[in-house]
Short mmCIF file of C-alpha atoms (C1' of nucleotides) in Angstrom, two decimals:
data_model
loop_
_atom_site.label_atom_id
_atom_site.label_comp_id
_atom_site.label_asym_id
_atom_site.label_seq_id
_atom_site.Cartn_x
_atom_site.Cartn_y
_atom_site.Cartn_z
CA MET A 1 25.67 162.97 -195.43
CA LEU A 2 28.82 164.46 -196.81
CA ASN A 3 30.71 167.05 -194.80
CA ILE A 4 34.11 168.68 -194.75
CA ASP A 5 34.95 168.10 -191.12
CA PHE A 6 38.16 166.45 -192.26
CA LEU A 7 39.57 169.96 -192.65
CA ASN A 8 39.73 170.13 -188.90
CA ASN A 9 43.07 169.09 -187.47
CA ASP A 10 41.79 167.01 -184.62
CA TYR A 11 38.98 165.42 -186.59
CA GLU A 12 38.68 161.77 -185.73
CA GLY A 13 36.02 160.97 -188.28
CA GLY A 14 33.43 159.86 -185.76
CA LYS A 15 35.34 156.61 -185.49
CA THR A 16 34.29 154.04 -182.95
CA ALA A 17 36.81 152.69 -180.47
CA ALA A 18 37.05 149.50 -182.50
CA GLU A 19 37.80 151.43 -185.69
CA LYS A 20 40.57 153.34 -183.97
CA VAL A 21 42.17 150.14 -182.71
CA GLU A 22 41.86 148.62 -186.18
CA GLU A 23 43.63 151.63 -187.65
CA ALA A 24 46.28 151.60 -184.94
CA ILE A 25 47.13 147.96 -185.57
CA SER A 26 47.14 148.49 -189.34
CA ILE A 27 49.50 151.43 -188.97
CA ASP A 28 51.78 149.40 -186.70
CA ILE A 29 52.00 146.80 -189.45
CA LEU A 30 52.66 149.31 -192.23
CA THR A 31 55.26 151.23 -190.25
CA GLY A 32 57.10 148.08 -189.20
CA VAL A 33 56.32 148.24 -185.48
CA LEU A 34 54.82 144.81 -185.97
CA LYS A 35 57.43 142.86 -187.89
CA PRO A 36 56.49 141.01 -191.10
CA GLY A 37 56.01 137.31 -190.46
CA SER A 38 55.73 137.75 -186.72
CA ARG A 39 52.87 136.13 -184.87
CA ILE A 40 50.21 138.25 -183.23
CA ILE A 41 49.19 136.99 -179.78
CA GLU A 42 45.63 138.08 -179.02
CA ASP A 43 46.16 138.50 -175.27
CA ARG A 44 49.04 140.92 -175.80
CA LEU A 45 46.92 143.19 -177.99
CA CYS A 46 44.01 142.89 -175.57
CA GLU A 47 46.23 144.21 -172.83
CA LYS A 48 47.68 146.94 -175.03
CA TYR A 49 44.30 148.25 -176.17
CA HIS A 50 42.38 147.49 -172.98
CA MET A 51 39.69 145.29 -174.43
CA SER A 52 38.67 141.67 -174.23
CA ARG A 53 39.34 139.05 -176.88
CA THR A 54 35.86 139.08 -178.37
CA PRO A 55 35.98 142.54 -179.98
CA LEU A 56 39.70 142.23 -180.68
CA ARG A 57 39.20 139.06 -182.68
CA GLN A 58 36.59 140.83 -184.78
CA ILE A 59 39.09 143.56 -185.52
CA ILE A 60 41.72 141.00 -186.48
CA GLN A 61 39.27 139.32 -188.86
CA LYS A 62 38.65 142.68 -190.50
CA ILE A 63 42.34 143.47 -190.90
CA ALA A 64 42.93 139.98 -192.27
CA ALA A 65 40.14 140.51 -194.80
CA ASN A 66 41.96 143.68 -195.84
CA GLY A 67 45.11 141.70 -196.44
CA LEU A 68 47.54 142.97 -193.81
CA ILE A 69 47.26 139.88 -191.64
CA GLN A 70 47.27 136.21 -192.58
CA LEU A 71 45.00 134.04 -190.48
CA ILE A 72 45.85 130.36 -190.17
CA PRO A 73 43.11 128.30 -188.48
CA ASN A 74 44.09 127.19 -184.97
CA ARG A 75 47.58 128.54 -185.53
CA GLY A 76 47.15 132.25 -185.16
CA ALA A 77 47.51 135.58 -186.93
CA PHE A 78 50.70 136.52 -188.76
CA VAL A 79 51.80 139.92 -190.01
CA ILE A 80 51.94 140.24 -193.80
CA GLY A 81 55.07 142.01 -194.88
CA ILE A 82 55.02 144.82 -197.43
CA THR A 83 58.19 145.09 -199.47
CA GLU A 84 59.46 148.08 -201.39
CA ARG A 85 58.41 146.37 -204.60
CA ASP A 86 54.91 145.89 -203.20
CA VAL A 87 54.68 149.65 -202.65
CA GLU A 88 55.78 150.30 -206.22
CA ASP A 89 53.17 147.80 -207.34
CA TYR A 90 50.46 149.59 -205.38
CA PHE A 91 51.35 152.89 -207.01
CA TYR A 92 51.16 151.16 -210.34
CA ILE A 93 47.78 149.57 -209.64
CA ARG A 94 46.51 152.89 -208.34
CA SER A 95 47.59 154.56 -211.56
CA LEU A 96 45.43 152.03 -213.42
CA LEU A 97 42.34 152.54 -211.25
CA TYR A 98 42.47 156.24 -210.35
CA PRO A 99 41.91 157.66 -213.86
CA GLN A 100 38.95 155.36 -214.46
CA CYS A 101 37.50 156.42 -211.12
CA VAL A 102 37.82 160.09 -212.06
CA LYS A 103 36.20 159.45 -215.43
CA TRP A 104 33.23 157.68 -213.89
CA ALA A 105 32.97 160.29 -211.16
CA ILE A 106 32.69 163.08 -213.73
CA GLN A 107 29.91 161.16 -215.45
CA ARG A 108 28.08 160.27 -212.26
CA ILE A 109 28.70 163.01 -209.70
CA THR A 110 25.64 164.60 -208.08
CA GLU A 111 25.07 168.33 -207.62
CA GLU A 112 25.69 168.03 -203.91
CA GLU A 113 28.89 166.06 -204.35
CA TYR A 114 30.13 168.60 -206.88
CA SER A 115 29.52 171.48 -204.48
CA MET A 116 31.56 169.65 -201.91
CA LEU A 117 34.38 169.06 -204.37
CA GLU A 118 34.34 172.71 -205.41
CA GLU A 119 34.46 173.91 -201.83
CA THR A 120 37.29 171.52 -201.02
CA PHE A 121 39.28 172.68 -204.02
CA TYR A 122 38.97 176.31 -202.93
CA PHE A 123 40.28 175.32 -199.52
CA MET A 124 43.18 173.59 -201.27
CA GLU A 125 44.04 176.76 -203.11
CA PHE A 126 43.84 178.75 -199.90
CA TYR A 127 45.89 176.42 -197.75
CA THR A 128 48.55 175.80 -200.38
CA ALA A 129 49.60 179.41 -199.79
CA THR A 130 49.93 178.84 -196.03
CA GLY A 131 52.21 175.84 -196.62
CA ASP A 132 50.78 173.70 -193.81
CA MET A 133 51.89 170.28 -195.03
CA ASP A 134 49.83 168.29 -192.56
CA LYS A 135 46.61 170.12 -193.33
CA MET A 136 47.26 169.84 -197.04
CA HIS A 137 47.72 166.09 -196.86
CA ARG A 138 44.41 165.95 -195.09
CA ILE A 139 42.65 168.10 -197.68
CA ASN A 140 44.20 166.23 -200.58
CA SER A 141 42.93 162.97 -199.12
CA GLY A 142 39.52 164.57 -198.67
CA PHE A 143 39.50 165.78 -202.29
CA ASP A 144 40.28 162.27 -203.49
CA ALA A 145 37.75 160.74 -201.10
CA ILE A 146 34.96 162.86 -202.57
CA ILE A 147 35.93 161.72 -206.06
CA TYR A 148 36.12 158.08 -204.99
CA ASN A 149 32.65 158.37 -203.52
CA ALA A 150 31.30 160.18 -206.57
CA CYS A 151 32.27 157.35 -208.93
CA HIS A 152 29.45 155.45 -207.23
CA ASN A 153 31.18 152.12 -207.36
CA LEU A 154 31.68 150.85 -203.85
CA GLN A 155 34.35 148.27 -204.58
CA LEU A 156 36.44 150.69 -206.63
CA GLU A 157 36.11 153.33 -203.93
CA ARG A 158 37.22 150.89 -201.28
CA ALA A 159 40.11 149.58 -203.36
CA LEU A 160 41.47 153.08 -203.90
CA LEU A 161 41.02 154.04 -200.24
CA LYS A 162 42.90 150.90 -199.28
CA TYR A 163 45.84 151.59 -201.58
CA ASP A 164 45.96 155.21 -200.42
CA PHE A 165 45.99 154.06 -196.81
CA ILE A 166 48.88 151.70 -197.45
CA ILE A 167 50.83 154.25 -199.48
CA LYS A 168 50.23 156.96 -196.89
CA TYR A 169 51.79 155.08 -194.01
CA VAL A 170 54.54 153.37 -195.93
CA ASN A 171 55.53 156.85 -197.12
CA TYR A 172 55.71 158.10 -193.56
CA GLY A 173 58.60 160.46 -192.91
CA ILE A 174 59.33 161.28 -196.54
CA ILE A 175 60.81 164.70 -197.25
CA TYR A 176 59.01 166.69 -199.93
CA PRO A 177 60.64 169.32 -202.15
CA HIS A 178 59.74 172.97 -201.50
CA ASN A 179 57.53 173.24 -204.58
CA TYR A 180 55.63 170.06 -203.76
CA LEU A 181 52.42 171.77 -202.68
CA THR A 182 52.08 174.07 -205.68
CA THR A 183 52.94 171.25 -208.07
CA VAL A 184 50.27 168.98 -206.62
CA LEU A 185 47.77 171.84 -206.58
CA GLU A 186 48.18 172.37 -210.31
CA GLU A 187 47.72 168.64 -210.96
CA HIS A 188 44.56 168.73 -208.89
CA ARG A 189 43.40 171.87 -210.65
CA ALA A 190 43.53 170.05 -213.98
CA ILE A 191 41.35 167.31 -212.49
CA PHE A 192 38.95 169.79 -210.92
CA ASN A 193 38.63 171.73 -214.19
CA ALA A 194 37.57 168.51 -215.90
CA PHE A 195 34.79 168.17 -213.33
CA ARG A 196 33.80 171.81 -213.81
CA ASP A 197 33.68 171.29 -217.60
CA LYS A 198 32.03 167.88 -217.26
CA ASN A 199 34.71 166.41 -219.50
CA PRO A 200 35.36 162.75 -218.56
CA ASP A 201 38.19 162.20 -221.04
CA ALA A 202 40.05 165.30 -219.90
CA GLY A 203 39.58 164.08 -216.34
CA TYR A 204 40.97 160.67 -217.23
CA GLU A 205 44.05 162.23 -218.75
CA ALA A 206 44.63 164.67 -215.89
CA ALA A 207 44.21 161.87 -213.38
CA GLN A 208 46.64 159.68 -215.28
CA ILE A 209 49.22 162.45 -215.18
CA HIS A 210 48.66 163.05 -211.48
CA ALA A 211 48.89 159.36 -210.58
CA TYR A 212 51.98 158.90 -212.70
CA LYS A 213 53.75 161.90 -211.19
CA SER A 214 52.81 160.78 -207.68
CA MET A 215 54.52 157.51 -208.46
CA LEU A 216 57.68 159.24 -209.69
CA ARG A 217 57.80 161.63 -206.71
CA ARG A 218 58.45 158.67 -204.47
CA LYS A 219 61.70 157.80 -206.15
CA MET B 1 52.12 124.36 -201.22
CA LEU B 2 50.36 124.55 -204.54
CA ASN B 3 48.20 121.66 -205.65
CA ILE B 4 45.56 120.92 -208.23
CA ASP B 5 42.94 119.41 -205.96
CA PHE B 6 40.48 121.95 -207.34
CA LEU B 7 40.09 119.62 -210.32
CA ASN B 8 38.15 117.30 -208.07
CA ASN B 9 34.41 117.87 -208.21
CA ASP B 10 33.73 117.64 -204.50
CA TYR B 11 36.82 119.56 -203.46
CA GLU B 12 36.00 121.94 -200.65
CA GLY B 13 39.41 123.56 -200.49
CA GLY B 14 40.10 122.52 -196.92
CA LYS B 15 37.77 125.31 -195.85
CA THR B 16 36.98 125.68 -192.20
CA ALA B 17 33.38 125.74 -191.05
CA ALA B 18 33.60 129.49 -190.62
CA GLU B 19 34.87 129.97 -194.17
CA LYS B 20 32.00 127.89 -195.53
CA VAL B 21 29.45 129.99 -193.65
CA GLU B 22 31.15 133.17 -194.86
CA GLU B 23 30.90 131.95 -198.42
CA ALA B 24 27.29 130.85 -197.97
CA ILE B 25 26.24 134.26 -196.68
CA SER B 26 28.19 136.05 -199.41
CA ILE B 27 26.51 133.90 -202.05
CA ASP B 28 23.10 134.59 -200.53
CA ILE B 29 23.81 138.30 -200.91
CA LEU B 30 25.06 138.04 -204.49
CA THR B 31 22.20 135.81 -205.62
CA GLY B 32 19.57 138.02 -204.00
CA VAL B 33 18.42 135.59 -201.31
CA LEU B 34 19.35 138.34 -198.87
CA LYS B 35 17.71 141.46 -200.26
CA PRO B 36 19.79 144.63 -200.78
CA GLY B 37 19.23 147.11 -197.98
CA SER B 38 17.71 144.53 -195.67
CA ARG B 39 18.95 144.22 -192.12
CA ILE B 40 20.78 141.12 -190.99
CA ILE B 41 19.74 139.92 -187.54
CA GLU B 42 22.57 138.01 -185.92
CA ASP B 43 20.36 135.57 -184.01
CA ARG B 44 18.59 134.46 -187.19
CA LEU B 45 21.86 133.58 -188.88
CA CYS B 46 23.11 131.90 -185.69
CA GLU B 47 20.10 129.63 -185.80
CA LYS B 48 20.42 129.01 -189.54
CA TYR B 49 24.09 128.05 -189.37
CA HIS B 50 24.03 126.46 -185.91
CA MET B 51 26.65 128.57 -184.26
CA SER B 52 26.80 131.15 -181.50
CA ARG B 53 27.05 134.89 -182.03
CA THR B 54 30.77 135.14 -181.29
CA PRO B 55 32.06 133.35 -184.40
CA LEU B 56 29.18 134.65 -186.51
CA ARG B 57 30.01 138.26 -185.71
CA GLN B 58 33.60 137.61 -186.80
CA ILE B 59 32.31 136.32 -190.10
CA ILE B 60 30.09 139.38 -190.53
CA GLN B 61 33.06 141.67 -189.88
CA LYS B 62 34.97 139.83 -192.58
CA ILE B 63 32.17 140.10 -195.13
CA ALA B 64 31.75 143.77 -194.26
CA ALA B 65 35.46 144.33 -194.84
CA ASN B 66 34.97 142.74 -198.26
CA GLY B 67 32.23 145.22 -199.05
CA LEU B 68 29.09 143.10 -199.28
CA ILE B 69 27.73 144.24 -195.92
CA GLN B 70 27.53 147.70 -194.40
CA LEU B 71 28.06 147.81 -190.64
CA ILE B 72 26.52 150.68 -188.71
CA PRO B 73 27.65 150.84 -185.06
CA ASN B 74 24.90 149.84 -182.65
CA ARG B 75 22.43 149.70 -185.50
CA GLY B 76 23.30 146.46 -187.23
CA ALA B 77 24.43 144.93 -190.49
CA PHE B 78 22.80 145.81 -193.80
CA VAL B 79 23.07 144.05 -197.13
CA ILE B 80 24.87 146.02 -199.83
CA GLY B 81 23.05 145.75 -203.12
CA ILE B 82 24.86 145.02 -206.38
CA THR B 83 23.20 146.54 -209.41
CA GLU B 84 23.57 145.51 -213.01
CA ARG B 85 25.74 148.57 -213.57
CA ASP B 86 27.97 147.52 -210.68
CA VAL B 87 28.55 144.18 -212.39
CA GLU B 88 29.48 145.95 -215.61
CA ASP B 89 31.83 148.12 -213.59
CA TYR B 90 33.48 145.08 -212.04
CA PHE B 91 34.08 143.57 -215.46
CA TYR B 92 35.60 146.85 -216.51
CA ILE B 93 37.86 147.10 -213.46
CA ARG B 94 38.86 143.50 -213.94
CA SER B 95 39.81 144.25 -217.53
CA LEU B 96 42.15 146.95 -216.20
CA LEU B 97 43.80 144.73 -213.58
CA TYR B 98 43.89 141.31 -215.22
CA PRO B 99 46.34 142.15 -218.05
CA GLN B 100 48.75 143.80 -215.62
CA CYS B 101 48.54 140.76 -213.37
CA VAL B 102 49.37 138.45 -216.30
CA LYS B 103 52.29 140.65 -217.30
CA TRP B 104 53.77 140.64 -213.81
CA ALA B 105 53.09 136.92 -213.44
CA ILE B 106 55.09 136.16 -216.59
CA GLN B 107 57.97 138.22 -215.21
CA ARG B 108 57.82 136.73 -211.74
CA ILE B 109 56.52 133.18 -211.98
CA THR B 110 58.62 130.45 -210.37
CA GLU B 111 59.51 127.13 -211.96
CA GLU B 112 57.13 125.30 -209.70
CA GLU B 113 54.26 127.67 -210.41
CA TYR B 114 54.88 127.35 -214.13
CA SER B 115 54.75 123.57 -213.96
CA MET B 116 51.42 123.87 -212.22
CA LEU B 117 50.10 126.25 -214.86
CA GLU B 118 51.28 123.96 -217.64
CA GLU B 119 49.65 120.94 -216.08
CA THR B 120 46.42 122.85 -215.57
CA PHE B 121 46.40 124.03 -219.15
CA TYR B 122 46.76 120.46 -220.40
CA PHE B 123 43.80 119.49 -218.26
CA MET B 124 41.88 122.38 -219.81
CA GLU B 125 42.59 121.07 -223.28
CA PHE B 126 41.55 117.60 -222.26
CA TYR B 127 38.32 118.55 -220.52
CA THR B 128 37.24 121.03 -223.16
CA ALA B 129 36.69 117.99 -225.39
CA THR B 130 34.46 116.34 -222.78
CA GLY B 131 32.29 119.45 -222.52
CA ASP B 132 31.75 119.25 -218.76
CA MET B 133 30.79 122.87 -218.09
CA ASP B 134 31.00 122.65 -214.32
CA LYS B 135 34.44 121.07 -214.32
CA MET B 136 35.65 123.59 -216.89
CA HIS B 137 34.52 126.54 -214.80
CA ARG B 138 36.47 125.04 -211.94
CA ILE B 139 39.60 124.54 -214.02
CA ASN B 140 39.36 127.99 -215.57
CA SER B 141 39.18 129.50 -212.10
CA GLY B 142 42.14 127.37 -211.08
CA PHE B 143 44.12 128.53 -214.10
CA ASP B 144 43.45 132.16 -213.23
CA ALA B 145 44.17 131.54 -209.54
CA ILE B 146 47.64 130.22 -210.37
CA ILE B 147 48.32 133.33 -212.44
CA TYR B 148 47.00 135.63 -209.70
CA ASN B 149 49.30 133.93 -207.23
CA ALA B 150 52.25 134.04 -209.59
CA CYS B 151 52.10 137.83 -209.96
CA HIS B 152 53.34 137.85 -206.34
CA ASN B 153 51.34 140.88 -205.35
CA LEU B 154 48.98 139.91 -202.57
CA GLN B 155 46.59 142.84 -202.85
CA LEU B 156 46.23 142.49 -206.62
CA GLU B 157 45.66 138.77 -206.25
CA ARG B 158 42.98 139.36 -203.65
CA ALA B 159 41.30 142.10 -205.66
CA LEU B 160 41.02 139.87 -208.71
CA LEU B 161 39.77 136.90 -206.69
CA LYS B 162 37.14 139.17 -205.16
CA TYR B 163 35.90 140.48 -208.48
CA ASP B 164 35.85 136.95 -209.90
CA PHE B 165 33.85 135.77 -206.91
CA ILE B 166 31.29 138.51 -207.38
CA ILE B 167 31.06 138.01 -211.13
CA LYS B 168 30.77 134.24 -210.74
CA TYR B 169 27.70 134.33 -208.54
CA VAL B 170 26.01 137.29 -210.16
CA ASN B 171 26.35 135.38 -213.43
CA TYR B 172 24.67 132.34 -211.93
CA GLY B 173 22.29 130.60 -214.31
CA ILE B 174 23.61 132.19 -217.49
CA ILE B 175 23.29 130.13 -220.67
CA TYR B 176 26.49 129.80 -222.68
CA PRO B 177 26.65 129.29 -226.45
CA HIS B 178 27.74 125.87 -227.71
CA ASN B 179 31.18 127.06 -228.78
CA TYR B 180 31.87 128.78 -225.44
CA LEU B 181 34.37 126.22 -224.18
CA THR B 182 36.52 126.09 -227.31
CA THR B 183 36.47 129.90 -227.62
CA VAL B 184 37.65 130.38 -224.06
CA LEU B 185 40.26 127.64 -224.48
CA GLU B 186 41.82 129.49 -227.39
CA GLU B 187 41.89 132.75 -225.42
CA HIS B 188 43.58 130.91 -222.57
CA ARG B 189 45.98 129.26 -224.99
CA ALA B 190 47.18 132.67 -226.14
CA ILE B 191 47.85 133.59 -222.51
CA PHE B 192 49.56 130.30 -221.77
CA ASN B 193 51.76 130.61 -224.85
CA ALA B 194 52.96 133.98 -223.57
CA PHE B 195 54.00 132.26 -220.34
CA ARG B 196 55.71 129.50 -222.29
CA ASP B 197 57.59 132.08 -224.37
CA LYS B 198 58.24 134.31 -221.35
CA ASN B 199 56.80 137.25 -223.27
CA PRO B 200 55.14 139.73 -220.84
CA ASP B 201 53.84 142.08 -223.52
CA ALA B 202 52.24 139.28 -225.51
CA GLY B 203 50.67 138.10 -222.27
CA TYR B 204 49.33 141.55 -221.52
CA GLU B 205 47.71 141.74 -224.93
CA ALA B 206 46.25 138.24 -224.79
CA ALA B 207 44.89 138.93 -221.32
CA GLN B 208 43.35 142.18 -222.49
CA ILE B 209 41.57 140.38 -225.30
CA HIS B 210 40.36 137.63 -222.96
CA ALA B 211 39.08 140.08 -220.34
CA TYR B 212 37.40 142.22 -222.95
CA LYS B 213 35.66 139.27 -224.60
CA SER B 214 34.55 137.94 -221.21
CA MET B 215 32.90 141.29 -220.64
CA LEU B 216 31.11 141.17 -223.99
CA ARG B 217 29.97 137.56 -223.53
CA ARG B 218 27.82 138.70 -220.66
CA LYS B 219 25.70 140.95 -222.83
"C1'" DA C 1 -5.29 162.21 -187.40
"C1'" DA C 2 -0.66 163.61 -186.37
"C1'" DT C 3 2.88 164.04 -183.04
"C1'" DG C 4 5.36 163.17 -178.93
"C1'" DT C 5 6.39 160.04 -174.63
"C1'" DT C 6 7.60 156.13 -172.37
"C1'" DA C 7 8.49 151.52 -171.08
"C1'" DA C 8 9.14 146.86 -172.72
"C1'" DA C 9 11.22 144.03 -176.13
"C1'" DA C 10 14.64 143.19 -179.32
"C1'" DT C 11 19.15 143.64 -180.81
"C1'" DT C 12 23.95 144.81 -180.67
"C1'" DG C 13 28.43 145.22 -177.90
"C1'" DT C 14 31.60 143.20 -174.50
"C1'" DA C 15 33.54 140.20 -170.87
"C1'" DT C 16 34.33 135.86 -169.15
"C1'" DA C 17 34.49 130.82 -168.86
"C1'" DC C 18 35.59 126.80 -170.81
"C1'" DA C 19 36.73 123.51 -174.76
"C1'" DA C 20 39.91 122.32 -178.49
"C1'" DT C 21 44.24 122.68 -180.41
"C1'" DT C 22 48.88 123.88 -180.80
"C1'" DT C 23 53.36 124.99 -178.90
"C1'" DC C 24 57.19 124.11 -176.10
"C1'" DA C 25 60.28 122.10 -172.84
"C1'" DC C 26 61.89 117.99 -170.94
"C1'" DG C 27 63.45 113.44 -170.81
"C1'" DG C 28 64.36 108.87 -172.84
"C1'" DA C 29 65.62 105.72 -176.73
"C1'" DG C 30 68.48 104.79 -180.42
"C1'" DC D 1 74.04 114.00 -180.25
"C1'" DT D 2 69.82 113.69 -182.64
"C1'" DC D 3 65.31 112.21 -182.91
"C1'" DC D 4 60.91 111.13 -180.98
"C1'" DG D 5 57.27 110.92 -177.55
"C1'" DT D 6 54.82 113.09 -173.61
"C1'" DG D 7 52.53 116.21 -170.84
"C1'" DA D 8 52.09 120.90 -169.16
"C1'" DA D 9 51.56 125.56 -170.66
"C1'" DA D 10 50.07 128.68 -173.93
"C1'" DT D 11 47.02 130.00 -177.37
"C1'" DT D 12 43.05 129.83 -180.31
"C1'" DG D 13 37.93 128.69 -180.94
"C1'" DT D 14 33.19 128.86 -179.10
"C1'" DA D 15 29.23 129.46 -175.95
"C1'" DT D 16 26.98 132.02 -172.69
"C1'" DA D 17 25.84 135.86 -169.63
"C1'" DC D 18 25.14 140.42 -169.08
"C1'" DA D 19 25.53 145.53 -170.29
"C1'" DA D 20 24.43 149.18 -173.58
"C1'" DT D 21 21.72 150.77 -177.17
"C1'" DT D 22 18.13 150.83 -180.38
"C1'" DT D 23 13.63 149.53 -181.97
"C1'" DT D 24 8.71 148.79 -181.15
"C1'" DA D 25 4.31 149.55 -179.82
"C1'" DA D 26 1.00 151.36 -176.85
"C1'" DC D 27 -0.73 155.41 -175.02
"C1'" DA D 28 -1.42 160.42 -174.14
"C1'" DT D 29 -1.61 165.15 -175.96
"C1'" DT D 30 -2.86 168.54 -179.19
#
DNA sequence: AATGTTAAAATTGTATACAATTTCACGGAG
DNA sequence: CTCCGTGAAATTGTATACAATTTTAACATT
């Protein structure tokens, strides 16, 4: 069932312990705490996260399947490096997929999902005024997550969530201009209006603009 | 190191036992042997594949990370169904990503990778005449795999390989028209020529045409 | 007949032990 | 001094045991 708990600051998403460790390791890779190319010794991580090798190895398999770790049989797990060009590439790929996702979502969204999107957008409007950057990042992610889910294509949803996850942590520490929040709100408004009007092509265009500008903002 | 062992009919890709089991389970899901929504009992699969639960659970985590299984904590693993519309969606997503991959690959391919691509293309020409459908599928996949690798973007490469994997097995048993091989060869030739001429835009266009026609051929 | 309760069975989650393999340091041959 | 062996240490791969949780099936209550 959908909910908007993500608006809460200390929301942990009902994650299991294993999911939290998975995220922690992934973040360590993306933020450079774990150096690209370096070998991951299972016992070290077991000690760090206070668990035995059995569940830890499952987590490593998952991260490897997501592409942040390379697993070489009998040799170990190695950190995959993400270069600046990779990040640019991910923005570019995202700008190919995101508009199509929005278009499909407008065609396929359910009543319930739309209500959720509407409610979230009103929160966005409200919190933009307060200027709480952290909360806004959270809501923006939630807004996108509802759209990703509403396109009703699991693989596309997962691909976009993955790219967003990578971009989010590689972007860590970036300074945003003072008009960042209002600018992004207006881009989102254009997308939301397309949902309200049930206009897939308008949504595609608005999404393209938003994705493209997101890419430029990084420069 | 790159090699063209995939041309060999009984080539197993140096897969480990675990990788073979992973592929077998994935194929069972895509071909409907494991019914969508059904629960996967670990012990049953352990018996079927003659291994203990520890390595099997790692495999399940991997498949879940790839999106073919849904894992619910303490409740078990459930088969994700792939509908006909999903397959159409995957073709569509692929047609968005494939041309970009070709374009980047032409800009980024190394000498060694190009030699490999050239050699593979000559094999394609040769084997098209023989009409061995199975071998051609293998070579076509190899041709694409070299391109995916040459774009030097790991996530894009993996995304395309994943979609191809899904499409391949969902397409299982399809009857191809008699001119299928020569048609596909010409589409590939256009792509290869773009590599030969180092022309990214021509490659993008040729790839777009190939992806689009592949989508239509399914109908 | 429908609903709730409870205990046994089944299943998932985790820790540990051991086997298989690789890595690394040391010493000898050329 | 470099290049190989060689064996111990470290690390990865797998099986098994047990703990935690869920599922089930039988039974009682209304």
